[in-house]
Amino acid sequence: MSKVKYYYDSETLSYRKVETKKRRFFFRSLLFLTVSFCFGLVCFFFADMFLISPQLKKSRSKVEYLELQLDEMREDVTRLSSVIENVEDRDNNIYRIYFDANPIPSEQRQAGFGGVNRYKDYEGGYSAKKIIELKEAIDKLKKRTAIQSKSLDEIVTLAEDKEKLLTSIPAIQPVRNQDLTRMASGYGYRTDPFNKTRKFHYGMDFTAPRGTPVFATGDGTIVRADANSSGYGNHIRIDHGFGYLSLYAHLRSNKPYNVRRGQRVKRGDIIGYVGSTGRSQAPHLHYEVFKYDDRINPINFYYGNLTPQEFNALLKKSQQENISLD
C-alpha cells in the first residue's frame, strides 16, 4: 500500500494531502522508461562487443577461414596465370615460329565469355564481388589452358610432319663422289649434244662408269620404274611427299631397276645403276627434282652428304655452261 504524503498549508494552518498531477506523472514515467531503454541499449552493445556467444564466435571463425581460403585461391590463380603466360610466350615465339605456324593472338587467348551472365547465382551473397572475380579468373584460366593444349597438339603434329619432311626431302647426291668421273652438266642453259643448239637443261648429269649404283636421295614411294617416257630411257621416279618428286634417268639396259613400282624406299637405298639408255651420249645419270610439278635446281638439295668445300666445288662445276650429255 502506497504511502500518503501531506504538506502544511500556512493559510489554513492545517495539513493537507499531496495530490500528484496526472501530466507530471506521465512525464516522469516517460523519462523513467527512456532512461531504462537507453541503459538497456548500452548494456546490449557492451555485451555484443565484449561478451560473444559461442555460436557467434564459431560463425565468425568460419567467415575468417573462408576469407583466408579465398585469398589463398586468388594467389594460386595469379601464380598459375604467370605459368601459363610463360608457356604461351614460348609457344608463340619459339615453337610455332619454328614449325611455320601463325602465333595465336593474345586477344584470342585471354578472351572472356560473352552473352549470358555466368555468375548470377553468386550475386548478393557473402563476399559476392570477391567470389565472382575469383570464379571469372578461374574460368579464363581454364579457357587459356584449353587453347594452349590444342596448340601443343598442333605443334606435336607439326613436329612429326617436320621430322617426316626432313627424311623425305631429296638431300643427298644420287651418285657417290668417289664413284664420279666428273659432274658433266648442271641446271640451266646448255648446248644440246645432238643438234648443238642452246637449250635449257632441267637436271644435273653425273658421269660415272656403267653399273655404278644410284641411290634414292630421300624417303618415298616408287611411282615409276620404266622406259615409257621420251628421252629418259630406263628411269625411276620417287614421290617423296610434301610436293617433292625426284627422277633418275638413263639407267643401264641390263637389270636397270633394283626396285619396283609402289615400293617404299629410304634415303640411301640403291634403286638402280648408271647406264646410257634413251637420249644419251655416254654413261651418266640424269637427275631432276620437282616441287609441285615444277622442275627446280637439284644443287640446292645436297646438304645431306657434302662438306661445305665439296658443295662449293660442285656448285662451281654445275654453273659452267658446257655441252650436256642428253
XYZ file of C-alpha atoms in Angstrom:
326
model
C 0.000 0.000 0.000
C 1.479 3.310 -1.092
C 2.185 5.945 1.496
C 0.045 9.048 1.587
C 2.038 12.260 1.642
C 0.905 15.530 3.365
C 2.059 19.095 3.370
C 1.386 22.010 5.829
C -0.877 24.750 4.472
C 0.023 28.011 6.188
C -3.149 29.687 5.124
C -5.464 27.178 6.766
C -2.976 26.259 9.435
C -3.552 22.603 8.774
C -2.038 19.535 6.970
C -3.337 18.781 3.503
C -2.884 15.650 1.376
C -0.348 15.908 -1.509
C -2.129 15.236 -4.809
C 0.123 14.306 -7.806
C -0.931 15.801 -11.092
C -1.517 13.290 -13.912
C 0.529 15.201 -16.500
C 3.507 15.373 -14.224
C 3.138 11.676 -13.502
C 3.075 10.885 -17.242
C 6.262 12.780 -17.981
C 8.051 11.230 -15.048
C 7.044 7.774 -16.259
C 8.166 8.555 -19.794
C 11.520 9.808 -18.528
C 11.983 6.649 -16.492
C 11.207 4.414 -19.492
C 13.552 6.391 -21.758
C 16.422 6.187 -19.310
C 15.761 2.465 -18.850
C 15.743 1.855 -22.626
C 18.993 3.737 -23.136
C 20.615 1.860 -20.308
C 19.433 -1.457 -21.791
C 20.740 -0.480 -25.226
C 24.162 0.373 -23.817
C 24.233 -2.938 -21.998
C 23.305 -4.767 -25.227
C 26.109 -3.171 -27.257
C 28.539 -3.799 -24.440
C 27.523 -7.454 -24.346
C 27.696 -7.733 -28.149
C 31.169 -6.226 -28.191
C 32.741 -7.981 -25.239
C 30.507 -10.917 -24.428
C 30.378 -13.049 -27.663
C 28.167 -16.105 -27.650
C 29.738 -19.494 -28.604
C 27.556 -19.720 -31.730
C 28.560 -16.239 -32.886
C 32.191 -16.914 -32.147
C 32.042 -20.124 -34.209
C 30.334 -18.347 -37.115
C 32.938 -15.599 -37.126
C 35.737 -18.182 -37.198
C 34.167 -19.836 -40.228
C 33.886 -16.499 -42.020
C 37.535 -15.657 -41.293
C 38.590 -19.113 -42.547
C 36.595 -18.670 -45.776
C 38.156 -15.234 -46.311
C 41.601 -16.774 -45.858
C 40.777 -19.568 -48.318
C 39.565 -17.066 -50.915
C 42.779 -15.052 -50.599
C 44.932 -18.195 -50.966
C 42.941 -19.321 -54.016
C 43.382 -15.898 -55.594
C 47.160 -16.139 -55.061
C 47.151 -19.635 -56.615
C 45.278 -18.353 -59.676
C 47.766 -15.486 -60.014
C 50.705 -17.924 -59.915
C 49.052 -20.271 -62.428
C 48.322 -17.321 -64.727
C 52.020 -16.421 -64.634
C 52.985 -20.013 -65.532
C 50.519 -20.286 -68.438
C 51.638 -16.849 -69.683
C 55.227 -18.117 -69.834
C 54.132 -21.229 -71.768
C 52.060 -19.078 -74.148
C 55.037 -16.809 -74.797
C 57.322 -19.751 -75.659
C 54.572 -21.314 -77.749
C 54.122 -18.168 -79.854
C 57.756 -17.064 -80.108
C 59.601 -20.382 -80.325
C 57.534 -23.469 -81.138
C 55.019 -22.021 -83.593
C 57.642 -19.926 -85.384
C 59.993 -22.907 -85.716
C 57.259 -25.010 -87.285
C 55.990 -22.174 -89.538
C 52.676 -21.821 -87.696
C 50.991 -18.479 -87.064
C 51.134 -17.273 -83.423
C 47.825 -17.283 -81.523
C 46.709 -13.658 -80.843
C 46.636 -12.534 -77.201
C 43.021 -11.391 -77.664
C 42.032 -14.939 -78.551
C 43.962 -16.498 -75.677
C 42.582 -14.172 -72.986
C 39.075 -13.525 -74.296
C 36.282 -13.653 -71.725
C 32.848 -15.188 -72.007
C 30.176 -13.058 -73.634
C 26.427 -13.422 -73.607
C 24.519 -14.615 -70.544
C 25.647 -13.682 -67.021
C 27.526 -16.795 -65.897
C 27.852 -15.596 -62.280
C 24.302 -14.583 -61.440
C 23.983 -17.245 -58.748
C 26.867 -15.680 -56.799
C 25.393 -12.180 -56.675
C 24.061 -10.865 -53.359
C 25.850 -13.469 -51.257
C 28.644 -13.103 -48.755
C 31.844 -11.691 -50.378
C 29.995 -11.830 -53.715
C 32.395 -9.471 -55.508
C 35.476 -11.385 -54.400
C 33.943 -14.760 -55.296
C 32.763 -13.565 -58.744
C 36.215 -12.120 -59.553
C 37.868 -15.379 -58.498
C 35.407 -17.534 -60.457
C 35.884 -15.379 -63.569
C 39.688 -15.627 -63.272
C 39.468 -19.427 -62.943
C 37.186 -19.696 -65.999
C 39.576 -17.582 -68.080
C 42.486 -19.713 -66.898
C 40.609 -22.867 -67.946
C 39.983 -21.393 -71.401
C 43.623 -20.334 -71.826
C 44.750 -23.808 -70.769
C 42.386 -25.445 -73.283
C 43.655 -23.187 -76.103
C 47.270 -23.928 -75.149
C 46.563 -27.668 -75.032
C 45.160 -27.575 -78.568
C 48.162 -25.525 -79.703
C 50.588 -28.095 -78.274
C 48.652 -30.890 -80.013
C 49.121 -28.959 -83.250
C 52.838 -28.490 -82.504
C 53.224 -32.256 -81.944
C 51.608 -32.919 -85.330
C 53.808 -30.288 -86.992
C 56.902 -31.787 -85.349
C 56.008 -35.241 -86.640
C 55.448 -33.796 -90.112
C 58.712 -31.842 -89.841
C 60.641 -34.991 -88.977
C 58.990 -36.821 -91.852
C 59.732 -33.873 -94.169
C 63.412 -33.830 -93.209
C 63.786 -37.517 -94.084
C 61.736 -37.183 -97.279
C 63.358 -34.167 -98.949
C 65.899 -35.221 -101.634
C 69.026 -34.260 -99.676
C 71.982 -36.297 -100.967
C 73.734 -36.882 -104.291
C 72.277 -39.800 -106.228
C 75.824 -40.939 -107.084
C 78.638 -41.007 -104.535
C 81.580 -38.634 -105.011
C 84.093 -41.488 -105.082
C 82.173 -43.107 -107.974
C 82.038 -39.961 -110.108
C 84.176 -39.474 -113.197
C 83.026 -35.851 -113.294
C 79.988 -33.632 -112.831
C 79.186 -33.281 -116.534
C 76.454 -30.692 -116.664
C 74.287 -28.637 -114.332
C 70.888 -26.956 -114.266
C 70.446 -24.125 -116.775
C 71.112 -23.315 -120.435
C 73.486 -25.805 -122.046
C 74.466 -26.902 -125.579
C 72.443 -29.875 -126.809
C 74.855 -32.732 -127.747
C 72.747 -33.834 -130.709
C 71.713 -30.654 -132.552
C 74.258 -28.269 -130.947
C 71.593 -25.673 -130.108
C 71.373 -23.768 -126.825
C 68.691 -25.417 -124.727
C 67.568 -25.342 -121.109
C 68.832 -28.367 -119.177
C 66.401 -29.160 -116.328
C 68.593 -31.528 -114.313
C 72.165 -32.450 -113.415
C 74.320 -35.023 -115.223
C 76.666 -37.198 -113.131
C 79.251 -39.054 -115.230
C 80.131 -42.456 -113.780
C 81.050 -45.922 -115.096
C 78.233 -48.103 -116.370
C 76.772 -50.152 -113.485
C 77.600 -47.583 -110.783
C 74.934 -47.706 -108.006
C 72.273 -44.984 -107.978
C 70.859 -44.039 -104.566
C 67.446 -42.738 -103.516
C 68.019 -39.163 -102.356
C 65.136 -39.193 -99.853
C 62.437 -41.415 -98.347
C 59.483 -42.011 -100.648
C 57.478 -44.309 -102.874
C 58.483 -45.551 -106.324
C 55.833 -44.245 -108.722
C 57.569 -45.195 -111.997
C 60.293 -47.662 -112.993
C 60.062 -47.991 -116.787
C 61.240 -46.687 -120.176
C 57.948 -45.165 -121.287
C 58.943 -41.512 -121.142
C 60.563 -39.947 -124.236
C 64.289 -39.297 -123.970
C 64.823 -40.618 -120.434
C 65.325 -44.272 -121.373
C 65.154 -46.578 -118.345
C 64.289 -44.295 -115.476
C 62.831 -44.187 -111.953
C 60.630 -41.606 -110.278
C 60.218 -41.336 -106.488
C 57.357 -39.465 -104.845
C 58.741 -38.077 -101.568
C 55.542 -36.408 -100.422
C 55.210 -32.731 -99.481
C 55.154 -31.942 -103.236
C 58.647 -33.342 -103.923
C 59.483 -35.840 -106.687
C 62.910 -36.985 -107.942
C 63.783 -38.540 -111.335
C 66.750 -40.799 -112.218
C 67.269 -41.330 -115.984
C 69.418 -43.262 -118.500
C 69.787 -46.320 -116.248
C 71.562 -49.367 -117.713
C 69.690 -51.711 -120.037
C 70.549 -54.960 -118.226
C 68.553 -55.172 -114.982
C 68.258 -51.374 -114.618
C 65.919 -51.428 -111.615
C 66.618 -52.531 -108.074
C 63.066 -51.550 -107.070
C 59.508 -51.873 -108.336
C 56.535 -49.540 -108.642
C 54.743 -48.946 -105.324
C 57.758 -49.909 -103.208
C 58.749 -47.726 -100.248
C 62.419 -46.732 -100.187
C 64.657 -44.961 -97.706
C 67.261 -42.312 -98.380
C 70.477 -44.099 -99.380
C 68.800 -47.251 -100.770
C 70.217 -48.489 -104.091
C 67.416 -48.123 -106.636
C 69.248 -48.684 -109.949
C 72.517 -48.465 -111.876
C 74.138 -45.936 -114.202
C 73.727 -46.608 -117.924
C 73.271 -44.795 -121.235
C 69.734 -45.655 -122.386
C 67.396 -43.193 -124.073
C 68.659 -39.877 -125.442
C 72.176 -40.136 -124.017
C 75.694 -39.517 -125.368
C 77.635 -41.515 -122.758
C 77.125 -43.422 -119.479
C 75.820 -40.976 -116.886
C 72.888 -40.338 -114.545
C 70.495 -37.529 -115.418
C 68.896 -36.346 -112.155
C 65.934 -33.984 -111.710
C 63.933 -32.652 -108.726
C 60.324 -31.481 -108.951
C 58.356 -29.388 -106.472
C 54.623 -29.444 -107.217
C 55.349 -30.438 -110.840
C 57.845 -27.592 -111.353
C 61.458 -28.550 -112.038
C 63.862 -26.924 -109.551
C 67.654 -26.851 -109.352
C 68.908 -30.048 -107.634
C 72.058 -28.245 -106.447
C 70.008 -26.860 -103.534
C 69.416 -30.358 -102.117
C 72.871 -31.848 -101.467
C 73.326 -30.701 -97.888
C 72.936 -34.262 -96.579
C 76.298 -35.749 -97.589
C 78.619 -32.964 -98.794
C 81.042 -30.813 -96.843
C 80.924 -27.053 -97.493
C 84.104 -27.376 -99.601
C 82.666 -30.226 -101.681
C 79.408 -28.341 -102.164
C 81.224 -25.195 -103.350
C 83.258 -27.227 -105.821
C 80.129 -28.945 -107.138
C 78.307 -25.621 -107.383
C 81.145 -24.116 -109.416
C 81.180 -27.046 -111.837
C 77.381 -27.071 -112.211
C 77.351 -23.412 -113.256
C 79.705 -23.947 -116.201
C 77.803 -23.616 -119.482
C 79.069 -26.638 -121.450
C 77.668 -29.448 -123.608
C 75.185 -31.672 -121.773
C 75.172 -35.463 -122.171
C 71.441 -35.717 -123.009
